[in-house]
Coordinates of C-alpha atoms in Angstrom, one line a residue:
X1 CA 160.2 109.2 90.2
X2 CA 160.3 112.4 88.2
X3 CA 157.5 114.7 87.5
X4 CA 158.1 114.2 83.7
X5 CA 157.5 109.8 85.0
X6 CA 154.9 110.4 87.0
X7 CA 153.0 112.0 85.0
X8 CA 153.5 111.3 81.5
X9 CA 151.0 109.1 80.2
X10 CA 151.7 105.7 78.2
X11 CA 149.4 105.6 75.5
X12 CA 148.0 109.1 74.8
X13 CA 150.6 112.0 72.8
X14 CA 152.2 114.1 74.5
X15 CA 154.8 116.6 73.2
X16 CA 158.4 116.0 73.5
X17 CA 159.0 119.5 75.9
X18 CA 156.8 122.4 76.6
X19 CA 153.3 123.5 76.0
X20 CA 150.7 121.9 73.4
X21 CA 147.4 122.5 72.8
X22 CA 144.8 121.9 69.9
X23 CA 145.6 119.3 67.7
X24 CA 146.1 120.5 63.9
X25 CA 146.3 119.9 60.8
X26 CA 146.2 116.0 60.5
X27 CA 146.2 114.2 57.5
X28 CA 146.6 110.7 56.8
X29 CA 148.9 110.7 53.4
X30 CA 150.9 107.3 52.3
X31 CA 149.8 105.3 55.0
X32 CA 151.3 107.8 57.9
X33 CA 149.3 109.5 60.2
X34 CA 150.6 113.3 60.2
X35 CA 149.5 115.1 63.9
X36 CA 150.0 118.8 64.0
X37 CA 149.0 120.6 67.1
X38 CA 149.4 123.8 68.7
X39 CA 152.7 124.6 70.5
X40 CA 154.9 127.0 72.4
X41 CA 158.4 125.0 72.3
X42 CA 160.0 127.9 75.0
X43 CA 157.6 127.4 77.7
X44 CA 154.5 124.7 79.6
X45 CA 152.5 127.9 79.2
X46 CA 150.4 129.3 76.5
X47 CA 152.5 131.7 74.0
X48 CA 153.6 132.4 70.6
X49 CA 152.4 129.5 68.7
X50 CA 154.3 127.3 66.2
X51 CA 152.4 124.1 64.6
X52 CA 154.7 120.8 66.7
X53 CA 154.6 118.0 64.4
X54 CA 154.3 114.2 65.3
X55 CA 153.7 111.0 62.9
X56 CA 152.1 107.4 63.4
X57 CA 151.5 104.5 61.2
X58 CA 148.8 103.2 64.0
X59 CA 148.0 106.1 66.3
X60 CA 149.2 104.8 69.1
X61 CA 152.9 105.3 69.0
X62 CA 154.1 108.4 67.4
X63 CA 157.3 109.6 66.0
X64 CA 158.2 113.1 66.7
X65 CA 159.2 115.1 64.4
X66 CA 160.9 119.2 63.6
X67 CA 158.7 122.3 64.6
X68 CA 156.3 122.7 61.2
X69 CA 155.4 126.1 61.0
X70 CA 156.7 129.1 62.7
X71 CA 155.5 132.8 63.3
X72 CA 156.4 135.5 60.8
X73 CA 155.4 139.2 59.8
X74 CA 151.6 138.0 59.8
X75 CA 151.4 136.6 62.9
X76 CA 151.9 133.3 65.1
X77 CA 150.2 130.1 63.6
X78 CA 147.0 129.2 65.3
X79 CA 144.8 126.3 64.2
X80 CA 143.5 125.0 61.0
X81 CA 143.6 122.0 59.2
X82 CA 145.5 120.1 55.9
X83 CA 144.8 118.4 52.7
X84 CA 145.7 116.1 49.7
X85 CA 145.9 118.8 46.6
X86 CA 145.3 115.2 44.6
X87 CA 144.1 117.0 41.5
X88 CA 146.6 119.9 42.4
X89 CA 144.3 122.3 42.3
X90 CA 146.3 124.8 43.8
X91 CA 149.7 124.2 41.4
X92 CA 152.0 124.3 44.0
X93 CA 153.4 120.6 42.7
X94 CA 155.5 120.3 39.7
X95 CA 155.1 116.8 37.4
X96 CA 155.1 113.4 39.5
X97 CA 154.3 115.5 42.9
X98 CA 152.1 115.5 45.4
X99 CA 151.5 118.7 47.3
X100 CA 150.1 118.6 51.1
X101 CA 148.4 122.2 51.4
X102 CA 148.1 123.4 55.0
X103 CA 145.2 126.5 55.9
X104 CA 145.9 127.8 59.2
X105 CA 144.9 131.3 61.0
X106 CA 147.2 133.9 61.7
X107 CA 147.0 135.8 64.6
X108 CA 149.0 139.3 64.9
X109 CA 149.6 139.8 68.4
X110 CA 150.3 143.7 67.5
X111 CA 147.2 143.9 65.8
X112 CA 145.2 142.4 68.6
X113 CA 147.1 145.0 71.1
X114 CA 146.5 147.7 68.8
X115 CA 142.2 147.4 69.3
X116 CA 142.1 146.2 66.0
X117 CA 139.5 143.9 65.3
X118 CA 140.8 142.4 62.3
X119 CA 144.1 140.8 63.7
X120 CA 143.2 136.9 62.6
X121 CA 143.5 135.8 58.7
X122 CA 143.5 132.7 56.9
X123 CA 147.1 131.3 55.6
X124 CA 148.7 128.7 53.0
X125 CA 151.9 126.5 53.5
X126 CA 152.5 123.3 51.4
X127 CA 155.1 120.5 51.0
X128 CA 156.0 118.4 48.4
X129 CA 158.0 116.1 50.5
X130 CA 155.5 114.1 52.3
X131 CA 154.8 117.0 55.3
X132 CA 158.4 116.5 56.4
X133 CA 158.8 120.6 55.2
X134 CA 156.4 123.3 54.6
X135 CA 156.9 126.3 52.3
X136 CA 154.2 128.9 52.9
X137 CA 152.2 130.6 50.3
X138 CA 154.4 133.9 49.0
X139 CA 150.8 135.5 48.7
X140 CA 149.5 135.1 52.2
X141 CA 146.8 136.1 53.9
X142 CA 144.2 134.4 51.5
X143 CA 141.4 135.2 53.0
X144 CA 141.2 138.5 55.3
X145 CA 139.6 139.3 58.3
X146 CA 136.1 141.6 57.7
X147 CA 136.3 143.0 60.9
X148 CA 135.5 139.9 63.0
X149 CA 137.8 139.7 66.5
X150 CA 137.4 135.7 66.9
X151 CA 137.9 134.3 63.3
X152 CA 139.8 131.6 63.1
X153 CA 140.5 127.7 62.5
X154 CA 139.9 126.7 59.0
X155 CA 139.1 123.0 58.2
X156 CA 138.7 122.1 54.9
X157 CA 136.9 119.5 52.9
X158 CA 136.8 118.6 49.2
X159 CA 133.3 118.4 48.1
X160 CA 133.4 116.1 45.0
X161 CA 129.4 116.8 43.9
X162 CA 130.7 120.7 42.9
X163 CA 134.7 120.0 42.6
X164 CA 135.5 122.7 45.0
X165 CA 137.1 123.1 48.5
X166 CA 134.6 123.8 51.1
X167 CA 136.3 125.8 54.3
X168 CA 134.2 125.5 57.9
X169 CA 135.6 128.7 59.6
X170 CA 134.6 130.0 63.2
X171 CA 133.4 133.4 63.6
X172 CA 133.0 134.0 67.4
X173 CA 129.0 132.8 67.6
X174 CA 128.6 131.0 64.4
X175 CA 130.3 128.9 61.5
X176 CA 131.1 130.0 58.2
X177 CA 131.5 128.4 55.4
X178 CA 134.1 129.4 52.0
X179 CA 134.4 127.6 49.0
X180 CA 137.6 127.6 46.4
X181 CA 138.4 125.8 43.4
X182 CA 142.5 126.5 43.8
X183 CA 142.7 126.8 48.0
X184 CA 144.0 130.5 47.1
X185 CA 140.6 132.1 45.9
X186 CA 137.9 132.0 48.5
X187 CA 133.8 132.8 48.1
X188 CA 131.7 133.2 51.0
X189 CA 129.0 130.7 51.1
X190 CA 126.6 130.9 54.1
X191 CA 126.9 131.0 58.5
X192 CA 125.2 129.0 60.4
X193 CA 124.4 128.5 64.2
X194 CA 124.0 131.7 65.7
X195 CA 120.2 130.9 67.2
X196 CA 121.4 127.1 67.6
X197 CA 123.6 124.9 70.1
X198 CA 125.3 125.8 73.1
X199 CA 126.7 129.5 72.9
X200 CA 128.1 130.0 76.8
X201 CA 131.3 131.2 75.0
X202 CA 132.8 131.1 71.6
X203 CA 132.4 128.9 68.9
X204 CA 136.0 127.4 67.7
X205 CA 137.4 124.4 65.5
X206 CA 134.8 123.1 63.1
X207 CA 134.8 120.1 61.1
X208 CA 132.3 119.5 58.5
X209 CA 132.0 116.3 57.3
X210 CA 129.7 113.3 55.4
X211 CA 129.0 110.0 56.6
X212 CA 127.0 106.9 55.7
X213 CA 124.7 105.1 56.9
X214 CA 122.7 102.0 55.4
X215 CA 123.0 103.9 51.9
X216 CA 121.9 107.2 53.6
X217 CA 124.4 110.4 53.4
X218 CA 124.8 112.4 56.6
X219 CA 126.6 115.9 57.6
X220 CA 128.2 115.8 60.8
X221 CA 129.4 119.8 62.1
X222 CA 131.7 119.5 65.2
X223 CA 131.8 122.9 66.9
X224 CA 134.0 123.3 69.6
X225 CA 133.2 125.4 72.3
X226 CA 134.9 127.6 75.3
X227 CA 133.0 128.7 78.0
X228 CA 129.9 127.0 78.1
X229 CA 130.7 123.2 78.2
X230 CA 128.0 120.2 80.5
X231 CA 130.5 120.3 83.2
X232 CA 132.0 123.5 83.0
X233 CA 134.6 125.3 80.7
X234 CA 135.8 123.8 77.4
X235 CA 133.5 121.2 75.6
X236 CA 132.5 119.6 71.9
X237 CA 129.2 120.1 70.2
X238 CA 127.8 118.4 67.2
X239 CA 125.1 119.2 65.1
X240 CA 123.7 116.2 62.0
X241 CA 122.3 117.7 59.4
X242 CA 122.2 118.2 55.1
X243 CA 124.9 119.9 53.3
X244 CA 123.9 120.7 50.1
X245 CA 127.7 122.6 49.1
X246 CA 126.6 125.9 50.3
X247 CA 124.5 125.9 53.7
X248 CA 124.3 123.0 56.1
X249 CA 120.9 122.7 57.9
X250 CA 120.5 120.7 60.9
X251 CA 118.8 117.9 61.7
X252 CA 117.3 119.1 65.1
X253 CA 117.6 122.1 67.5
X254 CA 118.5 119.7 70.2
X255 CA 122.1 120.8 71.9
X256 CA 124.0 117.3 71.1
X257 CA 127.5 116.8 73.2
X258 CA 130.2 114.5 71.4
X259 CA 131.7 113.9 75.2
X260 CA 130.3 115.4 78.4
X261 CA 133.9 115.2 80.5
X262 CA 135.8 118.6 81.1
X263 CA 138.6 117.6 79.4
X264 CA 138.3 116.4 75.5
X265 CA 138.3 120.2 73.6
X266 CA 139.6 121.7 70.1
X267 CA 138.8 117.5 68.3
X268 CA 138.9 117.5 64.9
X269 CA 139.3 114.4 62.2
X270 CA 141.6 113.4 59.9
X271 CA 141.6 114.2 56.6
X272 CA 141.9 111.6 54.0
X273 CA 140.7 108.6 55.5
X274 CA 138.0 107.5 53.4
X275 CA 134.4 106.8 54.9
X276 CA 136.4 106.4 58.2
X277 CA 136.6 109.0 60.5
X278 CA 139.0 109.2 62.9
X279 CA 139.1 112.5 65.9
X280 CA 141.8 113.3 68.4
X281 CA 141.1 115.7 71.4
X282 CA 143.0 118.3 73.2
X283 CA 143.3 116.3 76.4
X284 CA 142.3 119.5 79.0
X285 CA 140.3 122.3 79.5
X286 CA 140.9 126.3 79.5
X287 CA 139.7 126.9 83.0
X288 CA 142.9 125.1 84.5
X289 CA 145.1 124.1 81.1
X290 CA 148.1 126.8 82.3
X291 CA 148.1 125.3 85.7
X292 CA 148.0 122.0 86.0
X293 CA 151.1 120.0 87.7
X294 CA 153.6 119.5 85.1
X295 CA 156.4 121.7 84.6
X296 CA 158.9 119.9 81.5
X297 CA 155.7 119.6 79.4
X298 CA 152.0 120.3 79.0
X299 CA 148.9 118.5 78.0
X300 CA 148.0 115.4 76.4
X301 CA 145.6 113.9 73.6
X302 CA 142.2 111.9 73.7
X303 CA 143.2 108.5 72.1
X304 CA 142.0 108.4 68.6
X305 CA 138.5 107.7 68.9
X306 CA 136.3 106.0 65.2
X307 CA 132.9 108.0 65.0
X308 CA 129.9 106.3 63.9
X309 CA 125.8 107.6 63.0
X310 CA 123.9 105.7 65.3
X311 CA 119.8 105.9 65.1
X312 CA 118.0 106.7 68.0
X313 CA 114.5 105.9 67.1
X314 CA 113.8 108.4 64.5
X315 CA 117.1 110.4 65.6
X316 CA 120.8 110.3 64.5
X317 CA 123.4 110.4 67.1
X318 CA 127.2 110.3 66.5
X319 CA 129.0 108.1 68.7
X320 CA 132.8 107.7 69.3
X321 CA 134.9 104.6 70.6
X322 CA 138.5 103.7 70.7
X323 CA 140.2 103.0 67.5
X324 CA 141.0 99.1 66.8
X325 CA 145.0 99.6 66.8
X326 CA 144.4 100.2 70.7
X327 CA 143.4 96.8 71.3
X328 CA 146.7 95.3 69.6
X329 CA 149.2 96.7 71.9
X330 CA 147.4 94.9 75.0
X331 CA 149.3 92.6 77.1
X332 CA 148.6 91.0 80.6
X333 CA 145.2 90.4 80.6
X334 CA 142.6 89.5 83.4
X335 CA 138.9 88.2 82.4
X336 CA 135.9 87.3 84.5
X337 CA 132.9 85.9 83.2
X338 CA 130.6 87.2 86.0
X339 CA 130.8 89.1 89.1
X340 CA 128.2 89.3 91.4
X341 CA 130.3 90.7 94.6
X342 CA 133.6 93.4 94.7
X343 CA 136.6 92.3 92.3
X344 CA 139.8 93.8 93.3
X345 CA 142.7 93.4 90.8
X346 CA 145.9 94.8 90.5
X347 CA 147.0 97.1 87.7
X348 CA 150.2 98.5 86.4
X349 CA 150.6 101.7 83.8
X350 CA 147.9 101.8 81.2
X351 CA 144.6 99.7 81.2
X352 CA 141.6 99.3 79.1
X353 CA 138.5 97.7 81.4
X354 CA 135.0 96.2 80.1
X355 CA 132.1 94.8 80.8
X356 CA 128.1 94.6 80.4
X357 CA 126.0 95.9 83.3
X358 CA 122.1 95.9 83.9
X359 CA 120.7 99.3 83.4
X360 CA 118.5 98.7 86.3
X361 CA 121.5 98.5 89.0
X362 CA 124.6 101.5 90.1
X363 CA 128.0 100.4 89.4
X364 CA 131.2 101.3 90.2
X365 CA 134.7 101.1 89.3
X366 CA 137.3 102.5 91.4
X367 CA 141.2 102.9 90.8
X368 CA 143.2 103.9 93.8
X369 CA 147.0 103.8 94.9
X370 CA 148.2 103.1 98.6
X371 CA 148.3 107.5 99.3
X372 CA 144.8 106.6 99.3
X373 CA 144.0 108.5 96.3
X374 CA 141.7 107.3 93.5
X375 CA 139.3 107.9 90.5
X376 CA 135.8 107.1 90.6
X377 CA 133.8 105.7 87.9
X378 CA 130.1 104.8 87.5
X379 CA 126.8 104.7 86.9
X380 CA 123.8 106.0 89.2
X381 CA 120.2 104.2 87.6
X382 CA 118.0 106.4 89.4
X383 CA 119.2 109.6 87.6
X384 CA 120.2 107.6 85.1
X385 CA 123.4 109.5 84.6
X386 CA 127.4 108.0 84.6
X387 CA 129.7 110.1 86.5
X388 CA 133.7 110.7 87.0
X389 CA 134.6 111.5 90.6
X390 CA 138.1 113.2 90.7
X391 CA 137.5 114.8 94.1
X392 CA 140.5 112.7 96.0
X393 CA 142.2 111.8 92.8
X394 CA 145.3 113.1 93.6
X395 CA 146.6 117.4 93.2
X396 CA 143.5 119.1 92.9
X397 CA 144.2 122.2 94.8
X398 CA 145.8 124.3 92.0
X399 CA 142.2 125.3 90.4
X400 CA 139.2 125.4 92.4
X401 CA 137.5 124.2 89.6
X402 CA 139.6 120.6 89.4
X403 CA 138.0 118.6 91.9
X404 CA 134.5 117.1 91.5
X405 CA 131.8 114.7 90.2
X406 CA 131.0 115.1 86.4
X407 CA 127.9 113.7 85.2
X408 CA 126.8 112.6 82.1
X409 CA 123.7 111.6 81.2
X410 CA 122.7 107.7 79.7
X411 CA 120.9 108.6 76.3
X412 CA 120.5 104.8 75.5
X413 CA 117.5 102.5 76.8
X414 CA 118.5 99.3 76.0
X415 CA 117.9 96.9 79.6
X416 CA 122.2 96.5 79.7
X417 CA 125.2 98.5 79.2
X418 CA 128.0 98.6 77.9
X419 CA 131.1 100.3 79.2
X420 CA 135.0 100.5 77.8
X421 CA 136.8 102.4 80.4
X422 CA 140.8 103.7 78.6
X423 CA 143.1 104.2 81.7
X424 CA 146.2 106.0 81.8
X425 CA 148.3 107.4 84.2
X426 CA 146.8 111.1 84.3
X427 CA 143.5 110.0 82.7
X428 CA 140.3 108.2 82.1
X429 CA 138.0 107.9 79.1
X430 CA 134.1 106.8 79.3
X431 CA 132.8 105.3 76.4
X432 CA 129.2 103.4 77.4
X433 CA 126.9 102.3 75.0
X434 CA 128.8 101.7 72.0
X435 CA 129.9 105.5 72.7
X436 CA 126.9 107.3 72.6
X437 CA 127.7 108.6 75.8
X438 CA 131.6 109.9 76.4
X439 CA 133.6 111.2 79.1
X440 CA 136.9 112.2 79.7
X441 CA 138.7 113.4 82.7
X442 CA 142.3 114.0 83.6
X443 CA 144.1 113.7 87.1
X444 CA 147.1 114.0 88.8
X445 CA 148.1 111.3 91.4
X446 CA 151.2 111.4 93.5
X447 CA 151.7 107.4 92.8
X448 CA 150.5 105.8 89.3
X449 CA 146.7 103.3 90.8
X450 CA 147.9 100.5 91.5
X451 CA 144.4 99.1 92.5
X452 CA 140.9 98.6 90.7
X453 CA 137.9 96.9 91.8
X454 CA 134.6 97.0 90.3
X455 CA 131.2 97.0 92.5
X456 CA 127.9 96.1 90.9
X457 CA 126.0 97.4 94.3
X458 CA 123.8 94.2 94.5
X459 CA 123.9 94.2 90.5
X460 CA 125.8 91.9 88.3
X461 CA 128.7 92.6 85.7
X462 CA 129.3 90.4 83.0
X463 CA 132.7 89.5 81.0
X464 CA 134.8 91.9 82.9
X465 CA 137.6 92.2 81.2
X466 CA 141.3 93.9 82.1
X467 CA 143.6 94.4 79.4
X468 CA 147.4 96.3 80.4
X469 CA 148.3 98.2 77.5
X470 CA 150.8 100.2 76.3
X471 CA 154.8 99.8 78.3

């Protein structure tokens, strides 16, 4: 089996050749799913980037489709985000059109080389075909760079109570946030977060966003972060809060985690989608993203994962599982109503696993293939903590930083939990307690697990169920 085999997952994106980071961009527009993500299409390193383009009607499977957006003059294309211009507030459609408007930072390499400080601005490109081609803005930069070295990835909103565009942009310790009423003409609004949440490194990719709950309106910021993460390196922050079209305030001071695993970075939602919120990961983490073991390609995504508002007593919490189309591609299936001693069975490509477990009890759930290499999964009661275990996973040695135990902690105290476990070939995903807390890890195996068993260590696990998924 090839490198490209072994390691390419079933059921999580991954770009066609070469290097791909941050996902970009998306939009859900005529009942397609449009992914954008960061990309170098000449090597499986970090480089010049270009915005790759993929499409899905379901998230699962995706459709891959030309290079979106290329460097010129101004710079490469680094992150940002794209909208419906419904209204067309920015003119770029004619009669009977629809225009999709991308924002996106550009980065001038020259610039940055030079000891300039103001090397990233803030870019156009639209398309009236549907995003299948982009025509940038012939009066680009629209927004410059005040003298800010990290300022960068744009996601905008339309925020019906004013009828103006609000822009979330990160500014190396804090947010900022623009408003426009044509996506070309931009007024400063307000920063926020530089005395709140996690600040081990900088701040990138926000997403601002409202949800409901039970008739109740609430602000969601994701901040994505790099250093500074639970278990090390790259990691994604939320804060809950009021948006009133100008300044968000938040709910707490409390340094909330949307998943505690090294490896989910740079997620951001759809746009689009109604009161449903969708996010998609960058499936790795800075510390070893340019060295992991695949050569053809680089780097995966989370699955899509549905966020929710949860309430926590008299606190809000987001929480993030799965989304529904997963479930549809299952196949072979194993179910157990109860299991009181080890329960080995055998697995092939993709899997989702759950069950309930007492709270009171350690579980396991290990996935192992006949080099003796597996992935540990569980839950220690005392601590009250679940943990990933990648130590003898597989290739570990080319970071120091790769193998381990990552923890995270079990903010729920309901007397059972429950735990949906996404396994792929290179990766797991964590999602206990109806997602309040989330992990993700990736691995690298010589041999695709062949194995699983689950241990409830003198506990009990109820309706264990094993679900093959994907080819």
């Amino acid at each position: 089996m090839t490198e490209e085999e072994l390691y390419r997952p079933d059921i999580h994106f991954t770009p066609p050749k070469a290097w791909m980071n941050d996902p970009n961009g998306m939009v859900y527009h005529k009942g397609v799913y449009h992914l954008f993500y960061q990309h170098n299409p000449d090597s499986s390193v970090w480089g010049p980037m270009h915005w790759g383009h993929a499409t899905s009607i379901d998230l699962i499977e995706w459709q891959h489709e030309p290079i979106a957006l290329f460097p010129d003059s101004l710079g490469t294309i680094f992150s940002g985000s794209a909208v419906v211009d419904s209204n067309n507030t920015a003119g770029f459609a004619k009669p009977g059109e629809t225009a999709l408007v991308a924002v996106f930072t550009q980065h001038n390499t020259d610039g940055e080389k030079a000891g300039r400080t103001d090397f990233q601005t803030q870019s156009l490109a639209y398309s009236i075909d549907d995003g299948k081609t982009w025509i940038k803005y012939d009066q680009n930069p629209v927004i410059k760079n005040p003298g800010i070295k990290d300022f960068r990835d744009p996601k905008v909103i339309w925020y019906a109570p004013k009828q103006k565009w609000i822009m979330s942009l990160a500014a190396q310790n804090k947010i900022l946030f623009y408003s426009s009423k044509d996506l070309k003409n931009w007024i400063a609004e307000s920063s926020f977060g530089e005395d709140l949440g996690a600040h081990g490194g900088v701040w990138e990719c926000p997403d601002l966003f409202s949800m409901q709950y039970e008739g109740k309106t609430i602000w969601a910021l994701i901040v994505n972060l790099n250093p500074g993460a639970p278990n090390k390196g790259s990691g994604t922050q939320y804060f809950l809060g009021e948006f009133d079209g100008k300044s968000f305030k938040s709910f707490t001071d409390q340094t909330l985690w949307l998943d505690y695993g090294p490896d989910n970075y740079a997620g951001v939602t759809w746009s689009n989608t109604g009161d449903q919120k969708i996010l998609i990961g960058w499936m790795s983490n800075w510390m070893y993203a340019n060295q992991v073991p695949t050569t053809l390609w680089r780097s995966a995504m989370t699955i899509p994962r549905e966020l929710k508002l949860m309430k926590l007593g008299e606190e809000w919490r987001l929480t993030s599982l799965p989304v529904s189309s997963l479930h549809a591609s299952g196949k072979n299936r194993f179910q157990k109503n109860e299991v009181n001693a080890i329960e080995k069975v055998k697995i092939s490509g993709s899997t989702v696993i759950s069950f309930e477990a007492s709270a009171a009890k350690d579980f396991s759930i290990t996935c192992m293939n006949d080099e003796q290499e597996k992935i540990v999964i569980g839950y220690d009661h005392k601590k009250q903590v679940f943990f990933i275990d990648r130590s003898a996973s597989g290739l570990t040695i080319f970071h120091p930083e790769f193998a381990g135990i990552h923890i995270a902690p079990r903010l729920s105290n309901h007397p059972s939990i429950k735990v949906k476990l996404v396994l792929d070939k290179t990766s797991v995903e964590l999602f206990a307690d109806d997602g309040l807390s989330v992990m993700t890890s990736i691995f690298f195996p010589k041999k695709s697990y062949q194995e699983c068993w689950v241990d409830p260590q003198n506990g009990q696990i109820k309706g264990l169920l094993l679900v093959q998924m994907g080819k």
